[in-house]
Coordinates of C-alpha atoms in Angstrom, one line a residue:
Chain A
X1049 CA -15.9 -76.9 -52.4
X1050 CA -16.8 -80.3 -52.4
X1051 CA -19.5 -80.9 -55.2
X1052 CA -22.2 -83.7 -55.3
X1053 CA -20.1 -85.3 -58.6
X1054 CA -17.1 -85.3 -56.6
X1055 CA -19.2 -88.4 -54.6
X1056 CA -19.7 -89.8 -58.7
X1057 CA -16.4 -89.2 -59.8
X1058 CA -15.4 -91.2 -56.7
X1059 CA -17.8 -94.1 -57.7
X1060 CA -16.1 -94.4 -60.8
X1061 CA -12.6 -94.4 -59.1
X1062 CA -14.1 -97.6 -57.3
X1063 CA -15.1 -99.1 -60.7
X1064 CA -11.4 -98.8 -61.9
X1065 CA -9.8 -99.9 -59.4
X1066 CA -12.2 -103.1 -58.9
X1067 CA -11.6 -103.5 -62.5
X1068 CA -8.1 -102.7 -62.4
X1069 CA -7.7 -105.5 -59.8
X1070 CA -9.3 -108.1 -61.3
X1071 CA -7.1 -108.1 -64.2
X1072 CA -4.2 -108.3 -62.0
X1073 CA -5.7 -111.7 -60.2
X1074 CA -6.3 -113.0 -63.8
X1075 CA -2.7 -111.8 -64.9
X1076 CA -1.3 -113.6 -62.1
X1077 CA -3.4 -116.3 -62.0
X1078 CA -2.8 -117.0 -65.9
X1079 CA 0.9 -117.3 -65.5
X1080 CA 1.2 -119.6 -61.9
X1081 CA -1.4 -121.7 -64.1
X1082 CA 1.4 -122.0 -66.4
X1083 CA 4.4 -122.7 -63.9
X1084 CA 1.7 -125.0 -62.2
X1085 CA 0.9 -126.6 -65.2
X1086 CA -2.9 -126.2 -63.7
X1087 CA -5.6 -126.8 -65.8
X1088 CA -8.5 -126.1 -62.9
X1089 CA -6.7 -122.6 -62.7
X1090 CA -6.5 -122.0 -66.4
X1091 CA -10.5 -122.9 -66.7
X1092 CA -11.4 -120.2 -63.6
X1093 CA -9.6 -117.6 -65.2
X1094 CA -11.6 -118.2 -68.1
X1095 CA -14.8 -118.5 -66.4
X1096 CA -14.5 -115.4 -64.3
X1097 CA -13.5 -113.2 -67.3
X1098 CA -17.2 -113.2 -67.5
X1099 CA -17.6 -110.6 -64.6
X1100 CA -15.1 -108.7 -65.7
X1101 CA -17.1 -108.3 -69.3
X1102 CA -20.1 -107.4 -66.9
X1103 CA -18.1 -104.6 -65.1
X1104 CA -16.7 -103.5 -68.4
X1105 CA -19.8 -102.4 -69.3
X1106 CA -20.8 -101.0 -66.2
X1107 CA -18.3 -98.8 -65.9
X1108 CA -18.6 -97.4 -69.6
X1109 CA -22.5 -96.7 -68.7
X1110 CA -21.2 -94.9 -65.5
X1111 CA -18.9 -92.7 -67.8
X1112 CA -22.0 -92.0 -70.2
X1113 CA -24.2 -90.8 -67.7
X1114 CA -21.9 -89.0 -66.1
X1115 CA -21.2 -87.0 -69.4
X1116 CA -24.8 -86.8 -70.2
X1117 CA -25.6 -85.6 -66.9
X1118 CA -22.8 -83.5 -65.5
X1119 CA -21.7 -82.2 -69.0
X1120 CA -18.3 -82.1 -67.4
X1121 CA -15.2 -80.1 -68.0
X1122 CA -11.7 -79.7 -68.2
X1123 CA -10.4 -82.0 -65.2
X1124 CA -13.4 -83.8 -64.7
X1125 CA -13.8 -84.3 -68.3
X1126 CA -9.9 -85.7 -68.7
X1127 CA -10.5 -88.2 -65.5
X1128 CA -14.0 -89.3 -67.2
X1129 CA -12.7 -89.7 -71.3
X1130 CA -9.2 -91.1 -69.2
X1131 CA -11.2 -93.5 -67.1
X1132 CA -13.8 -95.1 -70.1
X1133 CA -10.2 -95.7 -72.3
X1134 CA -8.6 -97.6 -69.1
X1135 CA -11.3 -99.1 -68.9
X1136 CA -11.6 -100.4 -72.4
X1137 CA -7.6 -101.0 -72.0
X1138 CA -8.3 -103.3 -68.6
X1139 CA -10.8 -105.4 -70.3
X1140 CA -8.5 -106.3 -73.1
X1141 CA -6.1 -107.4 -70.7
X1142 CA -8.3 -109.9 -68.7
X1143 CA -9.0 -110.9 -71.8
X1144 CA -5.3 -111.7 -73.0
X1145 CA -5.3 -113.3 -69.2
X1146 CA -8.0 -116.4 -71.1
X1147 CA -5.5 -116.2 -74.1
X1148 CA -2.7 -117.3 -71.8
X1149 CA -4.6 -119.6 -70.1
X1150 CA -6.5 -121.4 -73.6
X1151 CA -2.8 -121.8 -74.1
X1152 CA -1.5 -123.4 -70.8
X1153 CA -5.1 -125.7 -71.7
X1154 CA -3.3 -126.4 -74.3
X1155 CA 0.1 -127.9 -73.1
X1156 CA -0.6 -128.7 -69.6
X1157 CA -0.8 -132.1 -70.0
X1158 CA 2.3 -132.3 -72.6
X1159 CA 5.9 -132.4 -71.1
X1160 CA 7.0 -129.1 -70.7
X1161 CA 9.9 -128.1 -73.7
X1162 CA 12.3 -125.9 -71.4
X1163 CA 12.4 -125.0 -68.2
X1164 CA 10.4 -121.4 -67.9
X1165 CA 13.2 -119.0 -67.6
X1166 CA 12.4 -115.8 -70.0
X1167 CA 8.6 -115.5 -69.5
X1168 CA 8.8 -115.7 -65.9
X1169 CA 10.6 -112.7 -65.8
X1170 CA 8.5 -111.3 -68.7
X1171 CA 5.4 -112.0 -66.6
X1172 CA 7.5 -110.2 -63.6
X1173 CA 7.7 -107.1 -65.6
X1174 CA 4.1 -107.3 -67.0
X1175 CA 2.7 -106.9 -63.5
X1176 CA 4.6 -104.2 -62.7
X1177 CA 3.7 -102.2 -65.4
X1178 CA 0.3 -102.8 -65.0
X1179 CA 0.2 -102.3 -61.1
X1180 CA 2.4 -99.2 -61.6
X1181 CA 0.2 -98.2 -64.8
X1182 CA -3.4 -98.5 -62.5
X1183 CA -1.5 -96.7 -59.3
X1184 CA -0.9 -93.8 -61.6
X1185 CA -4.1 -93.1 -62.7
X1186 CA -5.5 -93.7 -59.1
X1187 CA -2.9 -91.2 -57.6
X1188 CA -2.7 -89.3 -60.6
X1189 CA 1.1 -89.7 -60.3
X1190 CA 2.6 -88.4 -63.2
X1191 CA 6.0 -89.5 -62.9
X1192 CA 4.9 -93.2 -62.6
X1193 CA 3.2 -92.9 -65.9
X1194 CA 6.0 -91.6 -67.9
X1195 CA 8.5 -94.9 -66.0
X1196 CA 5.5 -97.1 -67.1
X1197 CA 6.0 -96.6 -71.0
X1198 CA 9.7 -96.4 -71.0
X1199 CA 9.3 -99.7 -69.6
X1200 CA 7.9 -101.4 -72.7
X1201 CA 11.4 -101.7 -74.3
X1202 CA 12.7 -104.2 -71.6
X1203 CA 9.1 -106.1 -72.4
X1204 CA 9.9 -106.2 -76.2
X1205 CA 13.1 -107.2 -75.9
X1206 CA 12.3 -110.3 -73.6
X1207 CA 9.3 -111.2 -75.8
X1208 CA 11.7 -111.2 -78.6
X1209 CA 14.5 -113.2 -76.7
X1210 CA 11.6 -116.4 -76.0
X1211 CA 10.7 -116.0 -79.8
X1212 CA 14.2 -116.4 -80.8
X1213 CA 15.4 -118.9 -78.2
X1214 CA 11.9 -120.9 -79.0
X1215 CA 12.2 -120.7 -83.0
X1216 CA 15.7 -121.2 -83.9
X1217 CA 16.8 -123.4 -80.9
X1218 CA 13.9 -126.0 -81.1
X1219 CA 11.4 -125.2 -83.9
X1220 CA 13.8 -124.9 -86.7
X1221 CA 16.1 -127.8 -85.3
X1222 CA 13.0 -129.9 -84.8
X1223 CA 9.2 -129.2 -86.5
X1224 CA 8.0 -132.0 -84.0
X1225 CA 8.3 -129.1 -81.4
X1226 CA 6.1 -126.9 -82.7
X1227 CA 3.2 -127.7 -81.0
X1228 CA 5.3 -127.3 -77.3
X1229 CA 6.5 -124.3 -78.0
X1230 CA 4.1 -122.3 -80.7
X1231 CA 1.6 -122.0 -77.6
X1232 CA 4.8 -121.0 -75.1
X1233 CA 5.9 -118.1 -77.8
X1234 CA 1.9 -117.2 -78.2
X1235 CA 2.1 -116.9 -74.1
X1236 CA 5.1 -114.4 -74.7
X1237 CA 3.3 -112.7 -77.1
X1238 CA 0.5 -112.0 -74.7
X1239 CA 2.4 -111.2 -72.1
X1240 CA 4.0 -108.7 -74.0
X1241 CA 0.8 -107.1 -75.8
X1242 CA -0.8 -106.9 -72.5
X1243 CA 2.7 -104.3 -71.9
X1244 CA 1.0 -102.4 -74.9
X1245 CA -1.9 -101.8 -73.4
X1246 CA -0.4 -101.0 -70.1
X1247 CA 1.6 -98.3 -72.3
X1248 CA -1.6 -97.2 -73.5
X1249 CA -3.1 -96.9 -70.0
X1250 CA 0.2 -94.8 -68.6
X1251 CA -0.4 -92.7 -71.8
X1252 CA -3.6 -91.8 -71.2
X1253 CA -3.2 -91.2 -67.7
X1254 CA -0.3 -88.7 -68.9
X1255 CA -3.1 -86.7 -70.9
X1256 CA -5.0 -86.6 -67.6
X1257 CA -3.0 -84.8 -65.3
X1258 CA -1.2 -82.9 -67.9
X1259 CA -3.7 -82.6 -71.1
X1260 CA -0.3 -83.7 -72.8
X1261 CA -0.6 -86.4 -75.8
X1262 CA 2.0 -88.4 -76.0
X1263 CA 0.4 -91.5 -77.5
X1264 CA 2.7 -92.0 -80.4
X1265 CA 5.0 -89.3 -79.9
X1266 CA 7.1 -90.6 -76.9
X1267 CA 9.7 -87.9 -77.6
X1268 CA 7.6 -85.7 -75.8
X1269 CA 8.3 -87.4 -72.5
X1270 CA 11.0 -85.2 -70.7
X1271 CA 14.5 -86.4 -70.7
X1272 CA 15.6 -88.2 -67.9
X1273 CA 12.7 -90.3 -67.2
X1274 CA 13.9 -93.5 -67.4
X1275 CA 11.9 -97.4 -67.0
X1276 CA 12.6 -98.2 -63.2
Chain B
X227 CA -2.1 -63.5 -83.9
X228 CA -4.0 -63.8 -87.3
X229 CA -6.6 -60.3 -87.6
X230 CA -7.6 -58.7 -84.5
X231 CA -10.2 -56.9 -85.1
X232 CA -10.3 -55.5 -81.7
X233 CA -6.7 -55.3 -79.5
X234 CA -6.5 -53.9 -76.1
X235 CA -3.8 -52.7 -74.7
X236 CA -3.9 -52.2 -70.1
X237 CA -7.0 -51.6 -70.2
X238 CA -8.2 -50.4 -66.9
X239 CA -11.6 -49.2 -65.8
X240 CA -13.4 -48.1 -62.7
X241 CA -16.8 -47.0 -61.9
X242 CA -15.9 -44.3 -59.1
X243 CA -13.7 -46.2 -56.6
X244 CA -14.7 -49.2 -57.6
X245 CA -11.9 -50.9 -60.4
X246 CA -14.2 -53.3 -62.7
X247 CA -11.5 -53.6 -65.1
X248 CA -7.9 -54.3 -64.1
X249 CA -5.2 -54.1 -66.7
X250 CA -6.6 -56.5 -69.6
X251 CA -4.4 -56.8 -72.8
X252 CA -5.7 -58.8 -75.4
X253 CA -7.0 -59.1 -78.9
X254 CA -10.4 -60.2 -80.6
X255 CA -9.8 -62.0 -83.8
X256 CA -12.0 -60.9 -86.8
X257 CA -15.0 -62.7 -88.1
X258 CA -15.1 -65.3 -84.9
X259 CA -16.8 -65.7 -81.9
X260 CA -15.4 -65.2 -79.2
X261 CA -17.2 -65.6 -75.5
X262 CA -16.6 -64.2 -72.3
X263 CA -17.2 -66.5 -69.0
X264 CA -17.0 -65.2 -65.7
X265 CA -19.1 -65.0 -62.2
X266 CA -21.6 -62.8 -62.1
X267 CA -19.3 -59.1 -60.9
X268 CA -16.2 -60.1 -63.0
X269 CA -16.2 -57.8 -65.3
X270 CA -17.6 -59.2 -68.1
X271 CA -20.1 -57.0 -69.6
X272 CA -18.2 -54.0 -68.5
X273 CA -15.4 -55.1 -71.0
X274 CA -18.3 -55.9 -73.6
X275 CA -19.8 -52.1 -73.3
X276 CA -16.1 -50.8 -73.9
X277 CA -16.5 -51.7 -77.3
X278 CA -19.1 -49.4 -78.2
X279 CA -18.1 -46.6 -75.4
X280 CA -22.0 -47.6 -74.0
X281 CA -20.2 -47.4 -70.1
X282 CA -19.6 -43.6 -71.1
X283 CA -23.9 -43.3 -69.9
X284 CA -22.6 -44.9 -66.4
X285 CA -21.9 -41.8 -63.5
X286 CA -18.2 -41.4 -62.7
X287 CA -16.4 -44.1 -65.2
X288 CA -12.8 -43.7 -65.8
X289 CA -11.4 -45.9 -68.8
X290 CA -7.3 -45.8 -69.3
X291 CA -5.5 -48.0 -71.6
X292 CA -6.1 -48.9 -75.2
X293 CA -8.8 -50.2 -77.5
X294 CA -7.6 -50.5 -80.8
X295 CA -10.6 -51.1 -83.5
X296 CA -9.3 -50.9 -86.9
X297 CA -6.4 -48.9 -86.1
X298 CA -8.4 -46.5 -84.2
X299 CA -8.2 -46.0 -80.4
X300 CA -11.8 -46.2 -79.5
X301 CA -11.3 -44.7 -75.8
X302 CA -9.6 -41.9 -76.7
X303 CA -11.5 -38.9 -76.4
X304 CA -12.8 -36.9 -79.5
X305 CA -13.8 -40.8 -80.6
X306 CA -17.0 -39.8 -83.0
X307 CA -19.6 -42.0 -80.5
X308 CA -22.5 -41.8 -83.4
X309 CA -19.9 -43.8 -85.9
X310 CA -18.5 -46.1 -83.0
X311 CA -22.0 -47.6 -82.8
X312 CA -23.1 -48.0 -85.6
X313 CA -19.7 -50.0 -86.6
X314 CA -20.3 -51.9 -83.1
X315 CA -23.8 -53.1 -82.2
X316 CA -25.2 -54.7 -79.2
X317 CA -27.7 -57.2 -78.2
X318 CA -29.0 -57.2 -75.4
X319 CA -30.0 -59.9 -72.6
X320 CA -33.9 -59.2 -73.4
X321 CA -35.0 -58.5 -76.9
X322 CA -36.4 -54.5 -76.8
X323 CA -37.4 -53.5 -79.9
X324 CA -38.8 -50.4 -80.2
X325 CA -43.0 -49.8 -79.9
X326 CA -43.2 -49.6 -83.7
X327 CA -43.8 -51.5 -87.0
X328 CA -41.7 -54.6 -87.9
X329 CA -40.8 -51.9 -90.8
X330 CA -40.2 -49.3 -88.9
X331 CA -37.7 -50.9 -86.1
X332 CA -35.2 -52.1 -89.1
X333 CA -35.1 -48.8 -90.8
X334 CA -34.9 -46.8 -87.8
X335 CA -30.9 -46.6 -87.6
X336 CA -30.6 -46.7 -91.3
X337 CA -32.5 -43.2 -91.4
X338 CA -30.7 -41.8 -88.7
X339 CA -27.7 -42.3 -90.4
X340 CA -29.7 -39.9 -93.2
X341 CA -31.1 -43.3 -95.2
X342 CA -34.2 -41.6 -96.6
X343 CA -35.1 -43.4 -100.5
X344 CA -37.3 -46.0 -100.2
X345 CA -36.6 -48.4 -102.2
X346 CA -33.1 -48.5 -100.3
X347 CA -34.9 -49.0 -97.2
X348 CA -37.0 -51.3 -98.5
X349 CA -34.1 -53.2 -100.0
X350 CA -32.6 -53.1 -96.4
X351 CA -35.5 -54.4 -94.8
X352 CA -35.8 -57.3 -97.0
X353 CA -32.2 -58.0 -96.6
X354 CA -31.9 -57.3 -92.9
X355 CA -34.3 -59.9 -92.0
X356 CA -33.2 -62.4 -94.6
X357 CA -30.2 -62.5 -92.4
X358 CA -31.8 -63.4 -89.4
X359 CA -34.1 -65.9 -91.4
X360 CA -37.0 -63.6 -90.5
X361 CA -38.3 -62.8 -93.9
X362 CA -40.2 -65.9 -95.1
X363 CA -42.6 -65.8 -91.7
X364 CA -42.3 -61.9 -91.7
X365 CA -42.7 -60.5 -95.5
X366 CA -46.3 -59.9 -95.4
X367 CA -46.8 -58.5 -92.0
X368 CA -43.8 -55.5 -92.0
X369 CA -46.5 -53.0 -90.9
X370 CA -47.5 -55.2 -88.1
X371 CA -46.3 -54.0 -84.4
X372 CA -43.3 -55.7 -83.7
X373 CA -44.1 -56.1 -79.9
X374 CA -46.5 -58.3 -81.0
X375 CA -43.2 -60.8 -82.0
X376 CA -42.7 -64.0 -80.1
X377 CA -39.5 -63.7 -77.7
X378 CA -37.3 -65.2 -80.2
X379 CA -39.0 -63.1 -83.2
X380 CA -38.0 -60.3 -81.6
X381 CA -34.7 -61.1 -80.4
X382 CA -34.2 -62.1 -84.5
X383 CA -35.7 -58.7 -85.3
X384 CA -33.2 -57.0 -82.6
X385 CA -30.4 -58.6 -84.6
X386 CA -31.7 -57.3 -88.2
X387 CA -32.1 -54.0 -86.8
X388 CA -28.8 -53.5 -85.7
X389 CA -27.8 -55.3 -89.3
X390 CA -29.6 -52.7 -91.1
X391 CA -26.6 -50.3 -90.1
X392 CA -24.1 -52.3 -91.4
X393 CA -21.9 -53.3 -88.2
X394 CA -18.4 -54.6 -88.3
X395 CA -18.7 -56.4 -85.0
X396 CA -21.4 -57.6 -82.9
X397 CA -22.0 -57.4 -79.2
X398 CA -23.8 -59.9 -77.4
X399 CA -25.0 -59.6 -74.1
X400 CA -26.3 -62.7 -73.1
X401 CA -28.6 -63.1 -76.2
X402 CA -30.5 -66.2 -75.4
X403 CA -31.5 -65.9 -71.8
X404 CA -34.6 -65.3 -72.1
X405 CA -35.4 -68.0 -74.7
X406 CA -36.4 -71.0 -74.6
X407 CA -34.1 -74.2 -75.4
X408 CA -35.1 -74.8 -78.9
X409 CA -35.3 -70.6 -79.5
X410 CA -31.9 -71.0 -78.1
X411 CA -30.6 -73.5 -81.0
X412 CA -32.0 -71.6 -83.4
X413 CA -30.4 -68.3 -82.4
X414 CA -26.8 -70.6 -82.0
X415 CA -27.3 -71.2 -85.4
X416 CA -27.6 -67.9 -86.7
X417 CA -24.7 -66.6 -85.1
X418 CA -22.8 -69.3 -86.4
X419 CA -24.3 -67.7 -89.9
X420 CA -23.4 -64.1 -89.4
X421 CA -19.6 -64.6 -88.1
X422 CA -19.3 -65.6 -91.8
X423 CA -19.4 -61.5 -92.2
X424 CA -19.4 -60.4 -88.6
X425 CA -17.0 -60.5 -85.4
X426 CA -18.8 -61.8 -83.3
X427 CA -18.2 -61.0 -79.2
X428 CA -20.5 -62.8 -76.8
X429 CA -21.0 -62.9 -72.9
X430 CA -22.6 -65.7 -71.4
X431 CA -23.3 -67.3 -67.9
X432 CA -24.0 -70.9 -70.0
X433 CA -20.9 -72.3 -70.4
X434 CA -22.4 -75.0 -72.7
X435 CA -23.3 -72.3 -74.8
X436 CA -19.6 -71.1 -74.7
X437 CA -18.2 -74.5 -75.7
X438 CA -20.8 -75.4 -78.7
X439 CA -20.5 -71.5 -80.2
X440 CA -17.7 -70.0 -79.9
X441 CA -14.6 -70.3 -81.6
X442 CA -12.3 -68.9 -79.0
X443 CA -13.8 -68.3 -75.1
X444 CA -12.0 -65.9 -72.6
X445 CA -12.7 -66.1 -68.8
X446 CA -13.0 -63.2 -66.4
X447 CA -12.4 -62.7 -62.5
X448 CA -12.6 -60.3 -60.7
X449 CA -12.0 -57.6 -63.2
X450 CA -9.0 -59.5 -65.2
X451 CA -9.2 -61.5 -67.9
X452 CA -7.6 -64.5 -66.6
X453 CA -7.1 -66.4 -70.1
X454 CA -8.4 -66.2 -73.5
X455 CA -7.5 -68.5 -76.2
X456 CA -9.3 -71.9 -78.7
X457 CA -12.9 -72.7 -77.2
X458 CA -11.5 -76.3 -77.3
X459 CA -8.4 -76.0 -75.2
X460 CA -9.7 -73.9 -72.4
X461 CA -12.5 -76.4 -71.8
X462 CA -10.7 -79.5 -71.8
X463 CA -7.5 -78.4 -70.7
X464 CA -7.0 -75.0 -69.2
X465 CA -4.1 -73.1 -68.7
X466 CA -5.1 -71.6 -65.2
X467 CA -6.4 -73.3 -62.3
X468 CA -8.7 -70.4 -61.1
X469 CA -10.3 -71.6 -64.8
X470 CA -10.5 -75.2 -64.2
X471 CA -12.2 -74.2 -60.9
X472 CA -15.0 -72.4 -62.3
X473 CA -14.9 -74.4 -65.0
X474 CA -15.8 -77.7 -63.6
X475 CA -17.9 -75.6 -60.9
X476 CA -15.4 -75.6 -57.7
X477 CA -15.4 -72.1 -57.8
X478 CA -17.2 -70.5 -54.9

């Protein structure tokens, strides 16, 4: 029986997924600023995290009223709770999008330190994550969640090997690089929080289709899942 | 499980042909509330009139299976009725108390139960409807008729009336339907009092109502009881998908 929320529910789908994309675009957009050493794309990512801030809170009202209104349960209370905390999680990320780019601000007009090797591929694995992270919660796919938080491992460990190769290859050999490559290891560091909350997102959307938690307790995700 | 108060073992029931209840085992934990959901046919206040045998006035009931109260099969015959109720009390949908004195409504089971000194019924009064938070508004009009209660007056006084017996469990039939919102509250709040001393079985069509009082909610359909376990859990994530439909209102 189709319901008149179903038509809501499906509204806030939209929001999500609007909101969803857009931190993709400034995900993307951040990093090719930073291959392309391009300040005019650094400085629109930044300006346009403004809508997103707008949409933010948009979608957050949406979820109140709908609680206030609907008073909804079970299912529809999972997608709703599910929705406001990917939305929250979303947000942050655009926002870690202007972090990388205040940093690309920062060097672009410095010669680059190394050639980009690690935080390409970090940036590769970010956007996976994310895009696999918001196609779960859209399709409710549950075994797309659980790959999407065994994949954080391969994210720390490349944050860690751009941290290493940046501090005891250059930094510790010479301070005068510090200011070259504190902003490229801030960059990996980004990257690689935005992985966090991409974890969060394929957490919660765990506790959605299964009223599971496994935030924190990633034991409880079945054996056998690996990150793909 | 931690103190049933009530276990029931295949319990099946049918008026005539007609099978209301179909094979329900489960258990009513002491001193909690516990509510039944359900559509409107499932069953639910036919399970809820088991407790006190009140389906025995219906034409042509057959009851098989086990109610356990206290270690006492309730449904088996030669069960003394007179005792049954007055260790299992109901409340019914619309408060009906009887055409008499506030006095005389609250004593009434008391002195059937061969109550007859005073001051003891006096005592009984006073303590009956300080329970209900009656007695401040009520102490200086006991003799007055007690139809001339407001709705929620006389759902309280329903409530110290069947106190004044000293129950072990309380049946409610959906208590607060004919109240307004704010009677509503008030009644929520006393229930949450009494399953201090009381266990505490509730049907409701509210679901909200369910989810803010009880402490464990079972749903109903069709004659079986589908799943019964924490309030908390079977609203946010049910075991059964015939509860998540009616539930989140896909049932139909």
């Amino acid at each position: 029986m189709e319901r008149h929320f179903d038509a809501e529910l499906k509204e806030l789908h939209k929001g999500i997924l609007r909101i969803g994309a857009l931190a993709q675009e400034a995900i993307v957009k951040s990093v090719e600023a930073l291959t392309r050493r391009d300040k005019t794309l650094a400085q629109a990512v930044i300006v346009n995290d403004n809508n997103i801030d707008e949409l933010e809170l948009e979608i957050d009202e949406k979820c109140i009223d709908l609680i206030a209104c609907y008073q909804p349960m079970a299912g529809d209370l999972r997608f709703i709770t599910t929705g406001m905390k990917v939305n929250a999680e979303l947000e942050r990320i655009a926002d870690l999008a202007v972090d990388i780019s205040q940093r690309v601000l920062e060097i672009a007009d410095k010669p680059l330190l190394k050639p980009l090797i690690d935080i390409p591929k970090l940036s590769i694995v970010t956007q996976k994550m994310l895009r696999d992270a918001i196609d779960s919660f859209i399709n409710k796919d549950m075994a797309l969640a659980k790959k999407v938080v065994l994949c954080d491992t391969e994210a720390d460990q490349l944050r860690n090997r751009v941290q290493d190769e940046l501090i005891n290859d250059y930094m510790s050999r010479d301070a005068s690089t510090a200011t070259r490559a504190v902003p490229l290891l801030l960059i990996a560091r980004h990257l690689e929080r935005i992985c966090d909350h991409t974890t969060n997102i394929a957490e919660d959307v765990i506790y959605m289709i299964e009223g599971k938690v496994v935030k924190h307790h990633p034991e409880k995700l079945k054996n056998g899942d690996k990150c793909v | 499980m931690d103190n049933p108060k009530i276990q029931i073992n295949n319990l099946d029931l049918w008026y005539g042909d007609f099978q209301a209840l179909k094979g329900v085992n489960t258990r009513f934990r002491e001193k909690v509330i516990t509510a039944i959901i359900g559509p409107s046919g499932c069953g639910k206040s036919t399970l809820l009139r088991v407790f006190n045998r009140m389906n025995d006035l219906a034409e042509g009931v057959k009851t098989t299976g086990e109610v356990v109260i206290d270690g006492q099969n309730i449904i088996a015959k030669g069960t003394d009725l007179v005792t049954l109720r007055k260790k299992v009390g109901m409340v019914f949908q619309r408060p009906n108390p009887f055409p008499l004195s506030i006095y005389e409504n609250i004593v009434f089971g008391p002195r059937i139960y061969g109550e007859t000194n005073r001051m003891k019924l006096e005592e009984m009064v006073e303590n009956s409807l300080k329970s209900v938070l009656l007695w401040e508004e009520l102490k200086n009009k006991l003799r007055k008729p007690a139809l001339s209660l407001s709705l929620e007056q006389k759902q309280r006084l329903c409530i110290a009336r069947l106190l004044a017996v000293r129950p072990d469990i309380l049946l409610m039939d959906e208590p607060c339907s004919s109240l307004d919102p704010q009677a509503t509250t008030r009644i929520e709040e006393l229930m949450r009092e009494l399953k201090v001393n009381y266990t505490i079985v509730i049907v409701t069509h509210n679901m909200q109502q369910a989810a803010r009082i009880s402490d464990e909610t079972g749903f109903m359909l069709l004659g079986e009881l589908i799943e019964l376990g924490r309030t908390e859990e079977l609203f946010t994530k049910p075991r059964d998908k015939r509860t998540e439909d009616y539930i989140t209102g896909r049932y139909g």
